[in-house]
Short mmCIF file of C-alpha atoms in Angstrom, two decimals:
data_model
loop_
_atom_site.label_atom_id
_atom_site.label_comp_id
_atom_site.label_asym_id
_atom_site.label_seq_id
_atom_site.Cartn_x
_atom_site.Cartn_y
_atom_site.Cartn_z
CA ASP X 1 87.44 -239.47 -92.26
CA THR X 2 87.43 -240.81 -88.62
CA ALA X 3 83.99 -241.53 -87.56
CA VAL X 4 84.22 -241.31 -83.82
CA SER X 5 87.47 -239.41 -82.54
CA GLN X 6 88.35 -239.02 -78.75
CA THR X 7 91.21 -237.21 -77.39
CA PRO X 8 93.56 -237.79 -75.58
CA LYS X 9 94.44 -241.30 -76.43
CA TYR X 10 96.52 -241.57 -73.19
CA LEU X 11 96.14 -239.79 -69.95
CA VAL X 12 98.46 -240.15 -66.95
CA THR X 13 97.56 -237.93 -63.95
CA GLN X 14 97.73 -237.94 -60.06
CA MET X 15 95.13 -238.60 -57.53
CA GLY X 16 93.03 -235.71 -56.87
CA ASN X 17 93.38 -233.93 -60.27
CA ASP X 18 90.62 -232.97 -62.25
CA LYS X 19 90.76 -234.15 -66.15
CA SER X 20 88.63 -234.15 -69.26
CA ILE X 21 88.28 -236.53 -72.35
CA LYS X 22 86.73 -235.05 -75.48
CA CYS X 23 84.71 -237.02 -78.11
CA GLU X 24 83.27 -235.90 -81.59
CA GLN X 25 81.43 -238.04 -84.12
CA ASN X 26 80.63 -237.16 -87.86
CA LEU X 27 78.20 -239.59 -88.50
CA GLY X 28 75.33 -237.53 -88.01
CA HIS X 29 73.99 -239.74 -85.06
CA ASP X 30 71.63 -238.63 -82.50
CA THR X 31 72.99 -240.62 -79.38
CA MET X 32 76.44 -240.62 -77.91
CA TYR X 33 77.73 -242.75 -75.15
CA TRP X 34 80.52 -243.21 -72.50
CA TYR X 35 81.43 -246.63 -71.84
CA LYS X 36 84.44 -247.71 -69.18
CA GLN X 37 86.44 -250.79 -69.85
CA ASP X 38 88.23 -252.15 -66.70
CA SER X 39 91.54 -254.12 -66.34
CA LYS X 40 89.44 -257.19 -66.88
CA LYS X 41 88.13 -255.92 -70.25
CA PHE X 42 84.62 -255.61 -69.11
CA LEU X 43 82.94 -253.05 -71.13
CA LYS X 44 80.20 -251.19 -69.08
CA ILE X 45 77.96 -248.19 -70.07
CA MET X 46 78.30 -244.99 -67.98
CA PHE X 47 76.23 -242.44 -69.78
CA SER X 48 74.18 -241.84 -72.84
CA TYR X 49 72.98 -238.47 -74.31
CA ASN X 50 70.21 -238.04 -77.12
CA ASN X 51 70.28 -234.84 -78.94
CA LYS X 52 72.35 -233.21 -76.04
CA GLU X 53 69.97 -234.56 -73.37
CA LEU X 54 71.17 -237.11 -70.74
CA ILE X 55 69.16 -240.25 -70.89
CA ILE X 56 70.96 -242.77 -69.26
CA ASN X 57 73.19 -242.42 -66.04
CA GLU X 58 74.34 -245.80 -64.82
CA THR X 59 74.79 -245.05 -61.20
CA VAL X 60 78.30 -243.33 -61.85
CA PRO X 61 79.85 -241.14 -59.10
CA ASN X 62 79.06 -237.51 -59.42
CA ARG X 63 82.68 -236.82 -59.89
CA PHE X 64 82.13 -237.81 -63.48
CA SER X 65 80.05 -235.06 -65.38
CA PRO X 66 79.36 -235.59 -69.07
CA LYS X 67 78.68 -232.52 -71.25
CA SER X 68 77.29 -232.32 -74.81
CA PRO X 69 77.50 -228.90 -76.24
CA ASP X 70 75.92 -230.27 -79.47
CA LYS X 71 75.01 -233.77 -80.70
CA ALA X 72 78.11 -234.19 -82.36
CA HIS X 73 80.29 -233.83 -79.20
CA LEU X 74 80.07 -235.59 -75.74
CA ASN X 75 82.99 -234.83 -73.40
CA LEU X 76 83.74 -236.53 -70.00
CA HIS X 77 84.90 -234.43 -66.96
CA ILE X 78 86.34 -236.14 -64.18
CA ASN X 79 86.81 -234.41 -60.77
CA SER X 80 89.11 -235.44 -58.01
CA LEU X 81 90.60 -238.57 -59.74
CA GLU X 82 90.92 -241.80 -57.64
CA LEU X 83 93.04 -244.81 -58.46
CA GLY X 84 89.99 -246.81 -59.20
CA ASP X 85 89.30 -244.64 -62.17
CA SER X 86 92.18 -246.01 -64.12
CA ALA X 87 90.48 -247.58 -67.19
CA VAL X 88 90.01 -247.23 -70.83
CA TYR X 89 87.17 -244.98 -71.45
CA PHE X 90 85.27 -245.33 -74.95
CA CYS X 91 83.01 -242.79 -76.64
CA ALA X 92 80.43 -244.40 -78.92
CA SER X 93 77.44 -243.27 -81.10
CA SER X 94 74.56 -244.69 -82.62
CA PRO X 95 71.76 -243.13 -84.88
CA SER X 96 69.22 -243.19 -81.83
CA GLN X 97 68.50 -244.87 -78.60
CA SER X 98 65.35 -246.62 -79.98
CA ILE X 99 67.61 -248.94 -82.14
CA TRP X 100 67.92 -251.23 -79.28
CA ARG X 101 64.66 -253.09 -80.12
CA GLN X 102 64.03 -256.29 -81.74
CA GLY X 103 65.22 -256.60 -85.42
CA SER X 104 67.55 -253.68 -85.01
CA THR X 105 70.77 -254.25 -86.89
CA THR X 106 72.50 -250.94 -86.34
CA PRO X 107 75.89 -251.17 -84.91
CA LEU X 108 77.51 -248.98 -81.97
CA HIS X 109 80.35 -246.91 -83.50
CA PHE X 110 83.44 -246.69 -81.03
CA GLY X 111 86.12 -244.36 -80.76
CA ASN X 112 89.64 -245.94 -80.18
CA GLY X 113 89.66 -245.06 -76.37
CA THR X 114 91.42 -243.23 -73.82
CA ARG X 115 93.65 -244.87 -71.45
CA LEU X 116 93.51 -243.05 -68.18
CA THR X 117 96.23 -243.85 -65.63
CA VAL X 118 95.70 -242.45 -62.15
CA THR X 119 98.87 -242.66 -60.05
CA THR E 1 68.80 -256.54 -65.58
CA GLN E 2 69.98 -258.92 -68.32
CA LEU E 3 73.41 -260.48 -67.77
CA LEU E 4 75.37 -262.00 -70.64
CA GLU E 5 77.94 -264.54 -69.90
CA GLN E 6 80.58 -265.36 -72.11
CA SER E 7 82.84 -268.38 -72.07
CA PRO E 8 85.71 -269.20 -72.27
CA GLN E 9 87.35 -266.03 -70.84
CA PHE E 10 90.55 -266.75 -72.45
CA LEU E 11 91.62 -269.00 -75.43
CA SER E 12 95.19 -269.48 -76.75
CA ILE E 13 95.49 -271.79 -79.92
CA GLN E 14 97.88 -272.51 -82.71
CA GLU E 15 97.02 -271.17 -86.34
CA GLY E 16 94.71 -273.49 -88.12
CA GLU E 17 92.94 -274.60 -85.22
CA ASN E 18 89.05 -274.31 -85.01
CA LEU E 19 87.43 -272.78 -82.09
CA THR E 20 83.92 -271.77 -80.52
CA VAL E 21 83.06 -269.09 -78.10
CA TYR E 22 79.78 -268.86 -76.28
CA CYS E 23 77.44 -266.24 -75.11
CA ASN E 24 74.61 -267.02 -72.76
CA SER E 25 71.80 -265.12 -70.83
CA SER E 26 69.31 -265.80 -68.37
CA SER E 27 66.53 -264.00 -70.31
CA VAL E 28 65.60 -263.84 -73.98
CA PHE E 29 67.58 -261.47 -76.24
CA SER E 30 65.77 -259.17 -78.47
CA SER E 31 68.72 -259.16 -80.95
CA LEU E 32 72.16 -260.15 -80.44
CA GLN E 33 75.60 -258.34 -81.58
CA TRP E 34 78.97 -259.72 -81.82
CA TYR E 35 82.08 -257.23 -81.83
CA ARG E 36 85.86 -257.78 -82.23
CA GLN E 37 88.07 -255.47 -80.21
CA GLU E 38 91.81 -255.28 -81.40
CA PRO E 39 94.61 -253.92 -79.15
CA GLY E 40 94.52 -250.27 -78.86
CA GLU E 41 91.19 -249.72 -80.74
CA GLY E 42 87.47 -249.88 -80.13
CA PRO E 43 84.99 -252.65 -80.43
CA VAL E 44 83.94 -253.04 -84.13
CA LEU E 45 80.68 -254.89 -85.06
CA LEU E 46 81.06 -258.32 -86.75
CA VAL E 47 77.38 -259.24 -86.98
CA THR E 48 73.88 -258.77 -85.70
CA VAL E 49 71.49 -261.92 -85.13
CA VAL E 50 67.87 -261.57 -84.66
CA THR E 51 65.88 -264.68 -85.39
CA GLY E 52 65.88 -267.86 -83.38
CA GLY E 53 67.82 -270.40 -85.06
CA GLU E 54 69.64 -268.10 -87.35
CA VAL E 55 73.10 -268.69 -88.78
CA LYS E 56 75.28 -266.20 -90.28
CA LYS E 57 78.58 -266.57 -91.89
CA LEU E 58 81.44 -263.84 -92.25
CA LYS E 59 84.37 -265.65 -94.10
CA ARG E 60 85.67 -268.30 -91.68
CA LEU E 61 83.29 -267.09 -88.77
CA THR E 62 80.16 -268.62 -88.24
CA PHE E 63 77.47 -267.06 -85.87
CA GLN E 64 74.58 -269.03 -84.45
CA PHE E 65 71.70 -267.68 -82.58
CA GLY E 66 69.94 -270.26 -80.18
CA ASP E 67 66.22 -271.23 -81.14
CA ALA E 68 65.08 -269.98 -77.70
CA ARG E 69 67.18 -266.61 -78.38
CA LYS E 70 68.94 -267.01 -75.22
CA ASP E 71 72.40 -268.08 -76.33
CA SER E 72 74.70 -267.51 -79.22
CA SER E 73 77.81 -269.00 -80.36
CA LEU E 74 80.72 -267.83 -82.70
CA HIS E 75 82.71 -270.59 -84.57
CA ILE E 76 86.07 -269.80 -86.37
CA THR E 77 87.40 -272.19 -88.64
CA ALA E 78 91.23 -272.37 -89.38
CA ALA E 79 91.89 -269.53 -87.11
CA GLN E 80 94.71 -267.04 -88.30
CA PRO E 81 96.87 -264.82 -86.35
CA GLY E 82 94.68 -261.90 -87.45
CA ASP E 83 91.90 -263.31 -85.56
CA THR E 84 93.47 -262.32 -82.29
CA GLY E 85 91.56 -259.97 -80.38
CA LEU E 86 88.59 -259.47 -77.54
CA TYR E 87 85.24 -260.85 -78.81
CA LEU E 88 82.29 -259.52 -77.21
CA CYS E 89 78.71 -260.24 -77.32
CA GLY E 90 76.18 -257.46 -76.75
CA SER E 91 72.32 -257.16 -76.49
CA GLY E 92 70.18 -254.12 -76.50
CA ASN E 93 68.13 -253.34 -73.38
CA THR E 94 66.19 -250.04 -72.57
CA GLY E 95 68.08 -247.89 -74.92
CA LYS E 96 71.50 -249.02 -74.26
CA LEU E 97 73.83 -251.83 -75.22
CA ILE E 98 75.30 -254.14 -72.51
CA PHE E 99 78.04 -256.55 -73.30
CA GLY E 100 79.40 -259.79 -71.63
CA GLN E 101 82.64 -259.92 -70.05
CA GLY E 102 84.31 -260.95 -73.51
CA THR E 103 86.64 -263.61 -74.68
CA THR E 104 90.30 -262.99 -75.26
CA LEU E 105 91.64 -265.01 -78.16
CA GLN E 106 95.21 -265.28 -78.99
CA VAL E 107 96.10 -267.17 -82.28
CA LYS E 108 99.90 -268.13 -82.34
CA PRO E 109 101.68 -268.61 -85.54
#
């Protein structure tokens, strides 16, 4: 009965490789996100999709390409991996992007993260 | 762009002690959420505060929203080892939730 699940949990790869992380949510939410958490634990938004449409792209290098085949899935493909890509990547979902207005009490639901290590 | 600053960044205390962590912004929050992240897991919502001056309690945790809605605090009474984790404040802005850099709390038995 996991709400937001992402795979794999750990990913170790060499520089220059291409890898993908998958995310699925069974909450019926319209909006999904990818966040990156660096070694200092800072959690920064990368992308947001609403009903399969890209709505937020936070100046992420174009080596990162999100894909949403349907509103329950948001995958992240990374080309030509670099050392600096090493981080924990979190998928999250919310009922809609418009919840971030005054008075909203709706939480963001996170997956348990994918720890990517580039060697 | 709204920036959230949390302090302290690290806190290591003994079981039974009290502590307060802070979240501040240069601009007004529309609302503010506090999350706790345990090792190997994603952040989980603790509380949302919306109204200036609001105080919410969750067992031994007390959350306060500043009158001007530019700051918030989280106070833990009689901390337990189970309180160990990363505490994040987040605020909604233009369709996304942005976070402070977090406070890492370690409670030693």
